[in-house]
Amino acid sequence: VSTQSTGSSGINAEYGETVYSGSTSFFVALLTRLDARKMVGLVHCVPREGTAGYIGVLVPQLEERDEDNEQVRPMGFHLIHLPFADDIRKLTYEPTEQPSSAQVEAAKSLVNKLKAKQFNSSLIENPCVLQFNKTLEAIALEKDSIEETEDSTKPDVERMNKRAGIEMEKLNNIVFPAGYNIPDDCKKPDYKRVISLVQNRQREGTLAKVGVADLRLYCKGVRLKVSSTAKKGDLLDAIKKFLG
């Protein structure tokens, strides 16, 4: 069963005391008792004044700290939106091929090899923010060039191959043995073919004969921004303008 509902929201008592006196004490008491009894709260939630309410579930979450007394998880509730009866629909799935035990074991071996024993996501800085700060610094100090920042979010391919190259090769050979035919829907888009087709049709004056799927693929291949709802006429106009 799948539901067309919104994701959960977080609720804490940070600003409640300024609105209702004693709300923080009530919040903490409710949270600790629900957690102790392994229960959840059923509530009627009105997000803002003038909006229709909905039924939700409050799932308690206690505060959690690590060995250095750094907060890992804050104290609060997860508010989960419960769907109405007409939001629930049954889905049917086509049967898919299940991995063999050898494939599963090979995948486990690869994952174990790539596990980081000491990893802290807070030590990885946002490269976009770093580059923005470097650019701002260069403008403020009137520097001739902007210092490049190292993107620590990119995988260290050389180190990964050195550490788990054998496991990668083994998994690849088990999942994709010699003579394996890749399904058409898993193949990469043939941008070269489509780009060549569109350019030739443009020269011949028969661009209108190209299908919509190929026109969209061409726009994606040459990074030509078009609306996702653009019709064939709009795509043709955008491509003709792009090709001059």
Coordinates of C-alpha atoms in Angstrom, one line a residue:
V1 CA 0.0 0.0 0.0
S2 CA 1.3 3.4 -0.9
T3 CA 0.0 6.8 0.2
Q4 CA 0.1 10.2 -1.5
S5 CA 0.9 12.1 1.6
T6 CA 3.5 14.7 2.7
G7 CA 6.7 13.8 4.5
S8 CA 7.1 14.2 8.3
S9 CA 7.8 17.5 10.0
G10 CA 9.9 18.2 13.1
I11 CA 8.4 19.8 16.2
N12 CA 10.4 21.1 19.2
A13 CA 9.6 23.4 22.2
E14 CA 12.1 26.2 21.3
Y15 CA 9.5 28.9 20.8
G16 CA 6.5 27.4 22.5
E17 CA 7.1 29.1 25.9
T18 CA 6.9 32.6 24.4
V19 CA 3.3 31.9 23.2
Y20 CA 1.9 29.6 26.0
S21 CA 3.4 29.7 29.5
G22 CA 4.3 26.2 30.7
S23 CA 4.2 24.7 27.2
T24 CA 7.8 23.6 27.5
S25 CA 7.2 21.5 30.6
F26 CA 4.2 19.9 29.1
F27 CA 6.1 19.2 25.8
V28 CA 9.0 17.5 27.7
A29 CA 6.6 15.5 29.9
L30 CA 4.5 14.3 27.0
L31 CA 7.6 13.3 25.0
T32 CA 9.3 11.4 27.8
R33 CA 6.1 9.5 28.8
L34 CA 5.3 8.6 25.2
D35 CA 8.8 7.3 24.7
A36 CA 8.8 5.4 28.0
R37 CA 5.6 3.7 27.1
K38 CA 6.6 3.1 23.4
M39 CA 3.6 4.9 22.3
V40 CA 2.7 7.7 19.8
G41 CA 0.3 10.6 20.0
L42 CA -2.7 11.0 17.7
V43 CA -3.4 14.7 17.0
H44 CA -5.5 17.0 14.9
C45 CA -3.1 19.5 13.3
V46 CA -3.9 22.9 11.9
P47 CA -0.7 24.2 10.3
R48 CA -1.8 27.8 10.1
E49 CA -4.9 29.9 10.7
G50 CA -7.5 29.5 8.0
T51 CA -6.2 26.2 6.6
A52 CA -7.9 22.8 6.8
G53 CA -6.5 20.5 9.5
Y54 CA -5.4 16.9 9.2
I55 CA -4.9 13.9 11.4
G56 CA -1.3 13.3 12.3
V57 CA 0.9 11.1 14.5
L58 CA 3.5 12.4 17.0
V59 CA 6.5 10.1 17.1
P60 CA 8.8 11.0 20.1
Q61 CA 12.5 11.3 19.7
L62 CA 14.8 11.8 22.7
E63 CA 18.0 13.8 22.6
E64 CA 21.1 11.8 21.7
R65 CA 24.8 12.8 22.3
D66 CA 28.0 11.3 21.2
E67 CA 31.2 10.5 23.3
D68 CA 32.3 14.2 23.1
N69 CA 28.9 15.4 24.4
E70 CA 28.0 16.8 20.9
Q71 CA 24.3 16.6 20.1
V72 CA 23.6 13.9 17.4
R73 CA 19.8 14.1 17.5
P74 CA 17.7 16.8 19.1
M75 CA 14.7 16.2 21.4
G76 CA 11.4 16.6 19.7
F77 CA 8.5 15.0 17.8
H78 CA 8.2 13.8 14.2
L79 CA 4.8 14.8 13.0
I80 CA 3.6 12.3 10.4
H81 CA 0.7 13.3 8.2
L82 CA -1.9 10.4 8.1
P83 CA -3.7 10.0 4.7
F84 CA -7.4 10.0 4.2
A85 CA -9.1 6.9 2.7
D86 CA -9.1 8.3 -0.8
D87 CA -5.4 9.0 -0.6
I88 CA -4.6 5.3 -0.4
R89 CA -4.1 3.4 -3.5
K90 CA -2.9 -0.1 -4.3
L91 CA 0.2 -0.4 -6.5
T92 CA 1.1 -3.3 -8.7
Y93 CA 4.7 -4.2 -9.5
E94 CA 6.1 -6.3 -12.2
P95 CA 8.2 -9.2 -11.0
T96 CA 11.9 -8.4 -11.1
E97 CA 14.9 -10.7 -11.1
Q98 CA 16.4 -11.3 -7.7
P99 CA 20.1 -11.3 -7.0
S100 CA 21.8 -14.6 -6.4
S101 CA 23.5 -15.4 -3.1
A102 CA 26.9 -15.0 -4.8
Q103 CA 26.0 -11.5 -6.0
V104 CA 24.8 -10.5 -2.5
E105 CA 28.0 -11.8 -0.9
A106 CA 30.1 -10.0 -3.4
A107 CA 28.2 -6.8 -2.8
K108 CA 28.6 -7.2 1.0
S109 CA 32.3 -7.7 0.6
L110 CA 32.6 -4.5 -1.5
V111 CA 30.6 -2.4 1.0
N112 CA 32.7 -3.7 3.9
K113 CA 35.9 -2.8 2.1
L114 CA 34.7 0.7 1.5
K115 CA 33.4 1.3 5.0
A116 CA 35.1 4.2 6.8
K117 CA 36.0 3.3 10.4
Q118 CA 36.0 7.0 11.6
F119 CA 33.7 9.2 9.6
N120 CA 32.1 12.4 10.6
S121 CA 29.9 14.2 8.0
S122 CA 30.3 17.5 9.9
L123 CA 34.0 17.6 8.8
I124 CA 33.0 17.8 5.1
E125 CA 32.5 21.4 4.1
N126 CA 30.1 22.5 1.4
P127 CA 32.2 23.3 -1.7
C128 CA 29.7 25.8 -3.0
V129 CA 29.8 27.8 0.2
L130 CA 33.6 27.6 0.3
Q131 CA 33.9 28.9 -3.3
F132 CA 31.4 31.7 -2.6
N133 CA 33.5 32.8 0.4
K134 CA 36.7 32.7 -1.7
T135 CA 35.0 34.8 -4.4
L136 CA 33.7 37.3 -1.8
E137 CA 37.2 37.5 -0.3
A138 CA 38.8 38.1 -3.7
I139 CA 36.4 40.9 -4.5
A140 CA 36.7 42.5 -1.1
L141 CA 40.6 42.4 -1.2
E142 CA 40.7 43.2 -4.9
K143 CA 42.7 40.1 -5.8
D144 CA 43.7 39.4 -9.4
S145 CA 42.4 35.8 -9.2
I146 CA 40.0 33.7 -7.2
E147 CA 41.5 30.9 -5.2
E148 CA 40.2 27.5 -6.1
T149 CA 38.7 25.3 -3.3
E150 CA 39.1 21.6 -3.0
D151 CA 35.8 19.7 -3.3
S152 CA 36.0 17.1 -0.5
T153 CA 32.6 15.6 -1.5
K154 CA 34.0 14.0 -4.6
P155 CA 35.0 10.4 -4.2
D156 CA 38.7 9.5 -4.1
V157 CA 38.6 7.0 -7.0
E158 CA 42.3 6.2 -6.9
R159 CA 42.1 5.3 -3.2
M160 CA 38.8 3.3 -3.7
N161 CA 40.4 1.3 -6.5
K162 CA 43.5 0.6 -4.3
R163 CA 41.4 -0.5 -1.3
A164 CA 38.6 -2.4 -3.0
G165 CA 39.6 -2.8 -6.7
I166 CA 39.5 -6.6 -6.5
E167 CA 36.0 -6.6 -4.9
M168 CA 34.7 -4.1 -7.5
E169 CA 36.0 -6.3 -10.4
K170 CA 34.6 -9.5 -8.8
L171 CA 31.1 -7.9 -8.3
N172 CA 31.1 -6.5 -11.9
N173 CA 32.0 -10.0 -13.3
I174 CA 29.3 -11.7 -11.3
V175 CA 26.5 -9.2 -12.0
F176 CA 27.6 -8.6 -15.7
P177 CA 29.2 -11.8 -17.0
A178 CA 30.6 -12.0 -20.5
G179 CA 27.8 -11.8 -23.1
Y180 CA 25.4 -10.0 -20.8
N181 CA 22.9 -7.9 -22.8
I182 CA 22.1 -4.6 -21.2
P183 CA 18.3 -3.8 -21.4
D184 CA 17.4 -0.9 -23.7
D185 CA 15.9 1.1 -20.9
C186 CA 19.2 0.9 -19.0
K187 CA 21.4 2.1 -21.8
K188 CA 22.8 5.6 -21.9
P189 CA 21.1 8.1 -24.2
D190 CA 22.7 8.3 -27.6
Y191 CA 23.4 12.0 -27.7
K192 CA 25.8 11.8 -30.6
R193 CA 23.2 10.2 -32.9
V194 CA 20.5 12.7 -32.0
I195 CA 22.8 15.8 -32.3
S196 CA 24.0 14.6 -35.7
L197 CA 20.4 13.9 -36.8
V198 CA 19.1 17.3 -35.7
Q199 CA 22.0 19.1 -37.4
N200 CA 21.5 17.2 -40.6
R201 CA 17.8 17.8 -40.6
Q202 CA 18.3 21.5 -40.0
R203 CA 20.6 21.8 -43.0
E204 CA 18.2 19.9 -45.2
G205 CA 15.2 22.0 -44.0
T206 CA 13.4 18.9 -42.6
L207 CA 13.8 19.5 -38.9
A208 CA 10.0 19.3 -38.4
K209 CA 10.2 15.6 -39.2
V210 CA 12.3 14.8 -36.1
G211 CA 10.2 13.3 -33.3
V212 CA 9.5 15.1 -30.0
A213 CA 11.6 12.5 -28.0
D214 CA 14.7 13.2 -30.1
L215 CA 14.1 16.9 -29.9
R216 CA 14.1 16.8 -26.2
L217 CA 17.1 14.5 -26.1
Y218 CA 19.0 17.0 -28.4
C219 CA 18.1 19.9 -26.0
K220 CA 19.4 17.9 -23.1
G221 CA 22.6 16.8 -25.0
V222 CA 23.5 20.4 -25.9
R223 CA 22.3 21.8 -22.6
L224 CA 19.6 23.9 -24.2
K225 CA 17.1 24.9 -21.5
V226 CA 13.5 24.3 -22.5
S227 CA 10.3 24.0 -20.5
S228 CA 9.4 20.4 -19.5
T229 CA 5.9 21.2 -20.9
A230 CA 7.2 22.6 -24.2
K231 CA 5.3 21.4 -27.2
K232 CA 6.9 20.4 -30.5
G233 CA 6.5 23.8 -32.0
D234 CA 8.3 25.4 -29.0
L235 CA 11.1 22.9 -29.2
L236 CA 11.6 23.5 -32.9
D237 CA 11.7 27.3 -32.4
A238 CA 14.2 27.0 -29.5
I239 CA 16.5 24.6 -31.5
K240 CA 16.4 26.8 -34.7
K241 CA 17.3 29.8 -32.6
F242 CA 20.1 27.9 -31.0
L243 CA 21.5 26.7 -34.3
G244 CA 21.1 30.1 -35.8

